[in-house]
Coordinates of C-alpha atoms in Angstrom, one line a residue:
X1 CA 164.0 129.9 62.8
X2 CA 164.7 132.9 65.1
X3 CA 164.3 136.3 63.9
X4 CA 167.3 138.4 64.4
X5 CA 165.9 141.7 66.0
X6 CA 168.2 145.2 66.3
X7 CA 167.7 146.8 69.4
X8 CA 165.6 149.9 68.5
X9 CA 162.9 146.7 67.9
X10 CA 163.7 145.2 71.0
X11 CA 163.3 148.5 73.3
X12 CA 160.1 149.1 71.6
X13 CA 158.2 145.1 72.0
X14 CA 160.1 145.1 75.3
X15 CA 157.5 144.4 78.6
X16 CA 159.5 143.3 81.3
X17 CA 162.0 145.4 83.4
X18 CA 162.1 148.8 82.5
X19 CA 165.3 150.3 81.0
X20 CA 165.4 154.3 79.9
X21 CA 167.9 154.7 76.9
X22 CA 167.7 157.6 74.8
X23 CA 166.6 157.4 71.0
X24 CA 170.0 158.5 69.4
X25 CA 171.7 155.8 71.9
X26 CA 169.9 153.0 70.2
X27 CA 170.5 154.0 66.6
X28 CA 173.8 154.2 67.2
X29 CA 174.1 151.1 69.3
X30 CA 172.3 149.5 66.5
X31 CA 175.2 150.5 64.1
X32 CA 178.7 149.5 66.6
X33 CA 176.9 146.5 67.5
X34 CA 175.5 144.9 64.9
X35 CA 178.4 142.9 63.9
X36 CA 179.1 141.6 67.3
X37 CA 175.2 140.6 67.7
X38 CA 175.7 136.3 66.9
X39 CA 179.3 136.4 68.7
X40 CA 180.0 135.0 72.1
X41 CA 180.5 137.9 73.9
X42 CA 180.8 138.9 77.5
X43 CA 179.2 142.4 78.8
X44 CA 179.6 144.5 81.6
X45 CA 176.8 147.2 82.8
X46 CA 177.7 149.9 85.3
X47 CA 174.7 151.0 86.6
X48 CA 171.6 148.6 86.8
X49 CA 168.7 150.7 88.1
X50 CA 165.8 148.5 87.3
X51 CA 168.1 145.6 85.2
X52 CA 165.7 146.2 82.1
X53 CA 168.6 147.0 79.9
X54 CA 170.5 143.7 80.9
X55 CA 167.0 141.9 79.8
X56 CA 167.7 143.0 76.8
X57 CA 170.8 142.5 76.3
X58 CA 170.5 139.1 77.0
X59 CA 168.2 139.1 73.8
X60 CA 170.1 140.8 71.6
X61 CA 173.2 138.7 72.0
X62 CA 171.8 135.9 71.9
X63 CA 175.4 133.7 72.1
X64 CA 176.9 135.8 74.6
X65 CA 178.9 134.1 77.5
X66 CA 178.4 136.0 80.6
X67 CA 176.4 139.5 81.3
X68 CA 177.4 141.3 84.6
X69 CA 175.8 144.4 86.1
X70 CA 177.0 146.1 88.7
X71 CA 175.4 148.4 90.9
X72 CA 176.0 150.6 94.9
X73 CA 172.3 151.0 94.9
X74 CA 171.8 147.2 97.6
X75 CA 167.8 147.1 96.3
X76 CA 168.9 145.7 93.3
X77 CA 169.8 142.4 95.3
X78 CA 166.4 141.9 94.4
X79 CA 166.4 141.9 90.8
X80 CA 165.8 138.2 89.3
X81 CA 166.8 136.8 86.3
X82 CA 165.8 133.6 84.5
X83 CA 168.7 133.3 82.0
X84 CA 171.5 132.2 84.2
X85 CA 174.4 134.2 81.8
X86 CA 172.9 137.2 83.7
X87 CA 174.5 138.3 86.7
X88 CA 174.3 141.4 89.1
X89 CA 177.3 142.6 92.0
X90 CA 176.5 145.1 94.4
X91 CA 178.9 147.7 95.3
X92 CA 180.7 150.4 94.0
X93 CA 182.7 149.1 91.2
X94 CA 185.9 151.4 91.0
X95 CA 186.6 149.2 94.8
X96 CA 189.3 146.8 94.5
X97 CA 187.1 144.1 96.3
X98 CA 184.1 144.8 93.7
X99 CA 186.2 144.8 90.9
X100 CA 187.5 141.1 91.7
X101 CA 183.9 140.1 92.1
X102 CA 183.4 141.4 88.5
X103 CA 186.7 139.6 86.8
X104 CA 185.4 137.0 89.3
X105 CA 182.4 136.2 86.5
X106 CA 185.1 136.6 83.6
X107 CA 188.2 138.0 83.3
X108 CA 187.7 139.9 80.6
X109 CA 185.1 141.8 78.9
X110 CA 184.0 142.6 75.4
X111 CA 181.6 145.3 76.0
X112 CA 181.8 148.1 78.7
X113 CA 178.8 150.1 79.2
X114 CA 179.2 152.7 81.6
X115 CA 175.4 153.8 82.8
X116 CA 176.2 154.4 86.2
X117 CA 176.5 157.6 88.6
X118 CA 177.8 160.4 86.0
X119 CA 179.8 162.1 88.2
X120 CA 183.0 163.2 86.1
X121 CA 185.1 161.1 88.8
X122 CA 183.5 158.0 89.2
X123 CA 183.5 158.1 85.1
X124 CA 187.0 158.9 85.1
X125 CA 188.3 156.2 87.8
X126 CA 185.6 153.2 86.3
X127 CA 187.4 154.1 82.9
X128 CA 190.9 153.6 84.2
X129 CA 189.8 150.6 86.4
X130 CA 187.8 148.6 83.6
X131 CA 189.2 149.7 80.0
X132 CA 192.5 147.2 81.1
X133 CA 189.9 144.2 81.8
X134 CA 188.3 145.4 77.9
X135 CA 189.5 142.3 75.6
X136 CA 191.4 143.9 72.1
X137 CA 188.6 144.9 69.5
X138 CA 186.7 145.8 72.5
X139 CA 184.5 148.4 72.9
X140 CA 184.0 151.1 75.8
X141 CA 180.7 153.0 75.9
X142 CA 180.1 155.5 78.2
X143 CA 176.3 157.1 78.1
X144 CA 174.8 160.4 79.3
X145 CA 177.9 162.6 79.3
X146 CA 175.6 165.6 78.7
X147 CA 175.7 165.4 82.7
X148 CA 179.6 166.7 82.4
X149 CA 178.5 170.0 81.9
X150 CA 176.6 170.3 85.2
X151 CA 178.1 171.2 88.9
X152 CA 176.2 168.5 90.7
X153 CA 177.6 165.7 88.6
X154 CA 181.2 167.5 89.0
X155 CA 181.4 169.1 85.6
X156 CA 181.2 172.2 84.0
X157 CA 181.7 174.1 80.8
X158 CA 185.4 175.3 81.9
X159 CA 186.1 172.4 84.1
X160 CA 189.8 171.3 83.6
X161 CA 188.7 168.0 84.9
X162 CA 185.3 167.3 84.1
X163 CA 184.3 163.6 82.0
X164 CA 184.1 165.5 79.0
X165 CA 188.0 167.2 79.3
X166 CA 188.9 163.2 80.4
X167 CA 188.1 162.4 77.0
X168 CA 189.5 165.4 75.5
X169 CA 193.0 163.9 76.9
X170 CA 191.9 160.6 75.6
X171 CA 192.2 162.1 72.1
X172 CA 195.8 163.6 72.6
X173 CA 196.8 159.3 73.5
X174 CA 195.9 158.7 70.7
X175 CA 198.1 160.8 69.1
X176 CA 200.8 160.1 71.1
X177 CA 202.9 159.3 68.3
X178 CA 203.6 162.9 67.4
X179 CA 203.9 164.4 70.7
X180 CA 207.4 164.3 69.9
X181 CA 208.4 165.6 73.4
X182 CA 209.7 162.2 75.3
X183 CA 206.3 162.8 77.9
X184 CA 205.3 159.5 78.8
X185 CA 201.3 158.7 79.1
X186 CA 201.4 158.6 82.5
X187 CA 203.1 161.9 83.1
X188 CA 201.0 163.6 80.5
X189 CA 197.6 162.3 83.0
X190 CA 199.4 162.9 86.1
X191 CA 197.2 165.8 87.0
X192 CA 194.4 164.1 86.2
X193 CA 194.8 161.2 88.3
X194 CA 195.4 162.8 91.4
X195 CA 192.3 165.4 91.0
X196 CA 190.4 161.9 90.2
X197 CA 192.3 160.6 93.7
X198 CA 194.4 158.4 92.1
X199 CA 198.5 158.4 92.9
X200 CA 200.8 158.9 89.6
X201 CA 203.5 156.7 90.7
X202 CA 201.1 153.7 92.1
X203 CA 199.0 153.6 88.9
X204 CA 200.3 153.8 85.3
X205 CA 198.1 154.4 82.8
X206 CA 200.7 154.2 79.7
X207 CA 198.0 151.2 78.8
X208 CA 196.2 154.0 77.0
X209 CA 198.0 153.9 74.6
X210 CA 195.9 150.7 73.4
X211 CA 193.1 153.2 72.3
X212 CA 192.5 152.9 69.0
X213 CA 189.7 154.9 68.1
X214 CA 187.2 157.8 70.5
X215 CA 183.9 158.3 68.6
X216 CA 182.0 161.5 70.3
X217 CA 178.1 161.6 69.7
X218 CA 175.6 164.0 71.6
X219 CA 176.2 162.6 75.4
X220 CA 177.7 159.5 74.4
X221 CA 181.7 158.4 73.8
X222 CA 182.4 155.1 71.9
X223 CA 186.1 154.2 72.7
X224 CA 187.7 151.2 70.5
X225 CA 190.9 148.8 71.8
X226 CA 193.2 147.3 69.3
X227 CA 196.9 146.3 69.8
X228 CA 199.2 148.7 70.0
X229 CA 200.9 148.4 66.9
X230 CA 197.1 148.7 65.1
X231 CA 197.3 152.2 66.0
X232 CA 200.7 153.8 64.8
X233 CA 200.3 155.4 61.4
X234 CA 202.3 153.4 59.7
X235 CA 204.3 153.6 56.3
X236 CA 203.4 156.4 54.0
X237 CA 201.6 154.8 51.1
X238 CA 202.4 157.1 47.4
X239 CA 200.9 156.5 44.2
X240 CA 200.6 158.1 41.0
X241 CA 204.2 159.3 39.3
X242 CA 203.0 162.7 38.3
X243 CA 204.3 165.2 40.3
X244 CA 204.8 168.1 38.2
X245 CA 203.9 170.6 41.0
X246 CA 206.2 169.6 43.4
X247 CA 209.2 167.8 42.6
X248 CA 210.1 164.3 44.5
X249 CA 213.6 166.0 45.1
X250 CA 212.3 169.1 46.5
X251 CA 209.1 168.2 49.1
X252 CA 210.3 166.5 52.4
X253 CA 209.2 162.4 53.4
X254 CA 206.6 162.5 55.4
X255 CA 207.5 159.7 57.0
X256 CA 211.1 161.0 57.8
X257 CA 209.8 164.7 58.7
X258 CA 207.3 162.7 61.5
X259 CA 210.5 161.2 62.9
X260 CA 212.6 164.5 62.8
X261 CA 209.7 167.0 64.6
X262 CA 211.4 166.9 68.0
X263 CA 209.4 169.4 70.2
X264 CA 211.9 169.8 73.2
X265 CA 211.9 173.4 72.7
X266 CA 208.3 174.0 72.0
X267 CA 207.1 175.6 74.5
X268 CA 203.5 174.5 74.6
X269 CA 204.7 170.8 74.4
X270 CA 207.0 170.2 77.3
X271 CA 206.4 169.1 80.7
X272 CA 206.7 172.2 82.3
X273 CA 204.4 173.8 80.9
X274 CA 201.6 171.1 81.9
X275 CA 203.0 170.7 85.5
X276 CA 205.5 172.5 87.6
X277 CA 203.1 175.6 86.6
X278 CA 200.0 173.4 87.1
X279 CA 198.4 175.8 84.2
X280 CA 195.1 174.1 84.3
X281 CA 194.9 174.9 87.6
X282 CA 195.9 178.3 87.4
X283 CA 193.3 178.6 84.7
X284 CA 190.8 177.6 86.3
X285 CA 191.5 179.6 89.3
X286 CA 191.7 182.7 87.5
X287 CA 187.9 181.6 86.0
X288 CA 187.1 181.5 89.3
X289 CA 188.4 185.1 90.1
X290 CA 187.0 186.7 86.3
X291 CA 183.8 185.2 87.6
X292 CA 184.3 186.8 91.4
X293 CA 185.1 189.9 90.3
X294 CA 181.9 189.8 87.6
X295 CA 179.8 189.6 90.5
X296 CA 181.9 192.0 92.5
X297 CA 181.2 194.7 89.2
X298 CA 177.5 193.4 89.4
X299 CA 177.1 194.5 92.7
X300 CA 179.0 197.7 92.7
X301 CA 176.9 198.7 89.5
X302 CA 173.9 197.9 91.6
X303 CA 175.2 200.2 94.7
X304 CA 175.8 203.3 91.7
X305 CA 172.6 202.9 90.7
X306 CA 170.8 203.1 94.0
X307 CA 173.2 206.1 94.8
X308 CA 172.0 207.9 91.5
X309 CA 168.6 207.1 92.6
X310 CA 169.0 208.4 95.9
X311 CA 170.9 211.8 94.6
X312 CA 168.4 212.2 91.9
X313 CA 165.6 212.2 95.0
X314 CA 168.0 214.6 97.1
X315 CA 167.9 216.9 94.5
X316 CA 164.4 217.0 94.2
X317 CA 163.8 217.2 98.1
X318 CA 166.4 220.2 97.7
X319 CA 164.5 221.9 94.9
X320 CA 161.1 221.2 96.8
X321 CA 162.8 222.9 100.1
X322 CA 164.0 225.9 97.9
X323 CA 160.9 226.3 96.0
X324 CA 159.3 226.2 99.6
X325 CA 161.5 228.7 101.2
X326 CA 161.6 231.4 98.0
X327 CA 158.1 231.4 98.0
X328 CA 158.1 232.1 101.9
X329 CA 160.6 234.7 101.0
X330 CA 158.5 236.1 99.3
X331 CA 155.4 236.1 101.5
X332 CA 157.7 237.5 104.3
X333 CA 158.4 240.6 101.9
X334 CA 154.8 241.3 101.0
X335 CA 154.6 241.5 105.1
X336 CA 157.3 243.7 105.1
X337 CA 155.7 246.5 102.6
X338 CA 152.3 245.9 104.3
X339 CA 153.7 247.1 107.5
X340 CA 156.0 249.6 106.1
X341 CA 153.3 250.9 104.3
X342 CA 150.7 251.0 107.4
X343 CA 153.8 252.2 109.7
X344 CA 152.4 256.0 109.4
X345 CA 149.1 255.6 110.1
X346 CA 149.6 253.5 113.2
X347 CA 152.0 256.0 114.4
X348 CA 149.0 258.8 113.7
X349 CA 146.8 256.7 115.4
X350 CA 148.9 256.2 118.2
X351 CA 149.5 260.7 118.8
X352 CA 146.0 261.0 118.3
X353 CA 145.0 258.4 120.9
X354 CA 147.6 259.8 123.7
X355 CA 146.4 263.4 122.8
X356 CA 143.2 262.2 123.4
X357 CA 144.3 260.8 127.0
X358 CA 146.3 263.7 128.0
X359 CA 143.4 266.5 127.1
X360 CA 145.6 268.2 124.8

């Protein structure tokens, strides 16, 4: 008889291709995928590297069907696998002809893991590309999102469209229900797909709506599919018949006030708000300018600060010069009474001398 290993076991008796996953990753892996673990599952891993992680994979579901990784980087051509369920595509997956090489293997997939480049975009567009070809009760993982808060993977704290503020929108869908303001999906991600290079009116992404369920951990997002109808609210469900604090009569249905909360004339809920004033965008580009003009301050407080330092050593050249110049003032006037006061004698001197010349 086989013993069923989790995966934290797995990673750590693993020896063959090497596969980096953080700690918290496999803990929580070890608690969405346990129940999946003896089904016959099929997987797909954006981002390969060294293929260790679909090694293990491969052990951990032990009845799955077919286990694709995909991968732009063309060295992993070289990786080899001896259980044939295991299959790796090279090229960049969010291409058209990539992607059919993918659904080639199967058409649909039970697991998404998306390991690859981190770059907000390519996040953004493998999500839109691959969470249709996720099979209901699927599951979505993408890993290291911690990267959405840095420039060179295209993110930022205040980035309007950054991974992270993808996902952010992602919980909205799933509220869709009570937007209550006759947006569609699509026209609510409009801005997103086009800053993600995608065109609005070729691509509609009213699918989302399929989302049943975003689970945020540190640097990792666990999105759950179900039917469509699995994730409306649903009835109100009441119980109890004391309600001596507020009368049945007096407190409004729920279920009837969800229906009646039309926000046409909220402000901060119609269209116009989100995109004939593009306010993301104007956000962020006043960011940009706050920022600008930070530096701009910075640097004038700099320049006021060397000018004090240069007018505080003017001042003391000017005091040094005056000191200087009082205090030759003064010798000048000591020369002054010295020859006033030997002015006489010199002039005695000088009668005597000529009387002396003259014979007088």
């Amino acid at each position: 008889m086989t013993i069923k290993k989790n995966l934290t076991e797995l990673y750590q008796e693993s020896s063959g291709k090497v596969s980096l996953k953080w700690e918290l990753y496999l803990k929580e892996y070890d608690r969405v995928l346990a129940e999946y673990q003896d089904r016959p599952v099929n997987i797909l891993e954006i981002g390969v590297q060294n293929g260790g992680s679909l090694e293990v994979w491969s052990q951990y579901f032990r009845n799955a069907q077919r286990i694709v990784g995909v991968d732009i980087d063309q060295k992993c051509q070289s990786l080899i696998y001896s259980d044939d369920r295991v299959k790796v595509i090279i090229g960049d997956c969010c291409q058209q002809d990539v992607l059919e090489k993918i659904t080639g293997q199967t058409a649909t997939f039970d697991f998404v893991f998306d390991d690859g480049s981190h770059k907000s975009a390519d996040i953004i567009k493998a999500f839109l590309s691959y969470f249709p070809k996720l099979t209901i009760d699927g599951v979505y993982i993408i890993e290291d999102l911690h990267c959405s808060y840095w420039a060179n993977y295209e993110g930022g704290l205040f980035d309007s469209y950054s991974s992270i503020a993808f996902i952010k929108k992602l919980i909205d869908i799933v509220n869709h229900q009570h937007w209550q303001n006759g947006m569609s999906i699509n026209q609510y991600m409009g801005n997103f797909l086009i800053q993600s290079g995608l065109d609005p009116l070729v691509i509609n992404v009213d699918f989302l709506n399929q989302i049943h369920s975003i689970e945020l951990i540190n640097s990792l997002c666990i999105i759950k599919k179900k039917p469509v109808w699995a994730n409306i609210i649903g009835k109100l469900t009441i119980r109890g018949s004391d309600d001596s604090i507020v009368l049945e009569g007096e407190k409004p249905v729920m279920e009837q006030a969800i229906k009646l909360q039309n926000q046409n004339e909220n402000i901060f809920s119609t269209p116009a708000y989100q995109n004939n004033t593009d306010f993301d965008i104007k956000l962020a580009m006043l960011r940009d300018k706050l920022i600008s003009n930070k530096v701009i301050i910075q640097e004038k407080e700099q320049d006021i600060a060397s000018l004090r330092h240069e007018n505080y050593d003017l001042h003391k050249k000017l005091y040094e010069i005056t000191t200087q110049l009082n205090q030759c003032g003064e010798v000048v006037q000591s020369l002054n009474q010295v020859i006033e006061a030997n002015k006489a004698g010199i002039i005695f001197r000088c009668i005597r001398k000529l009387q002396d010349l003259t014979g007088r």
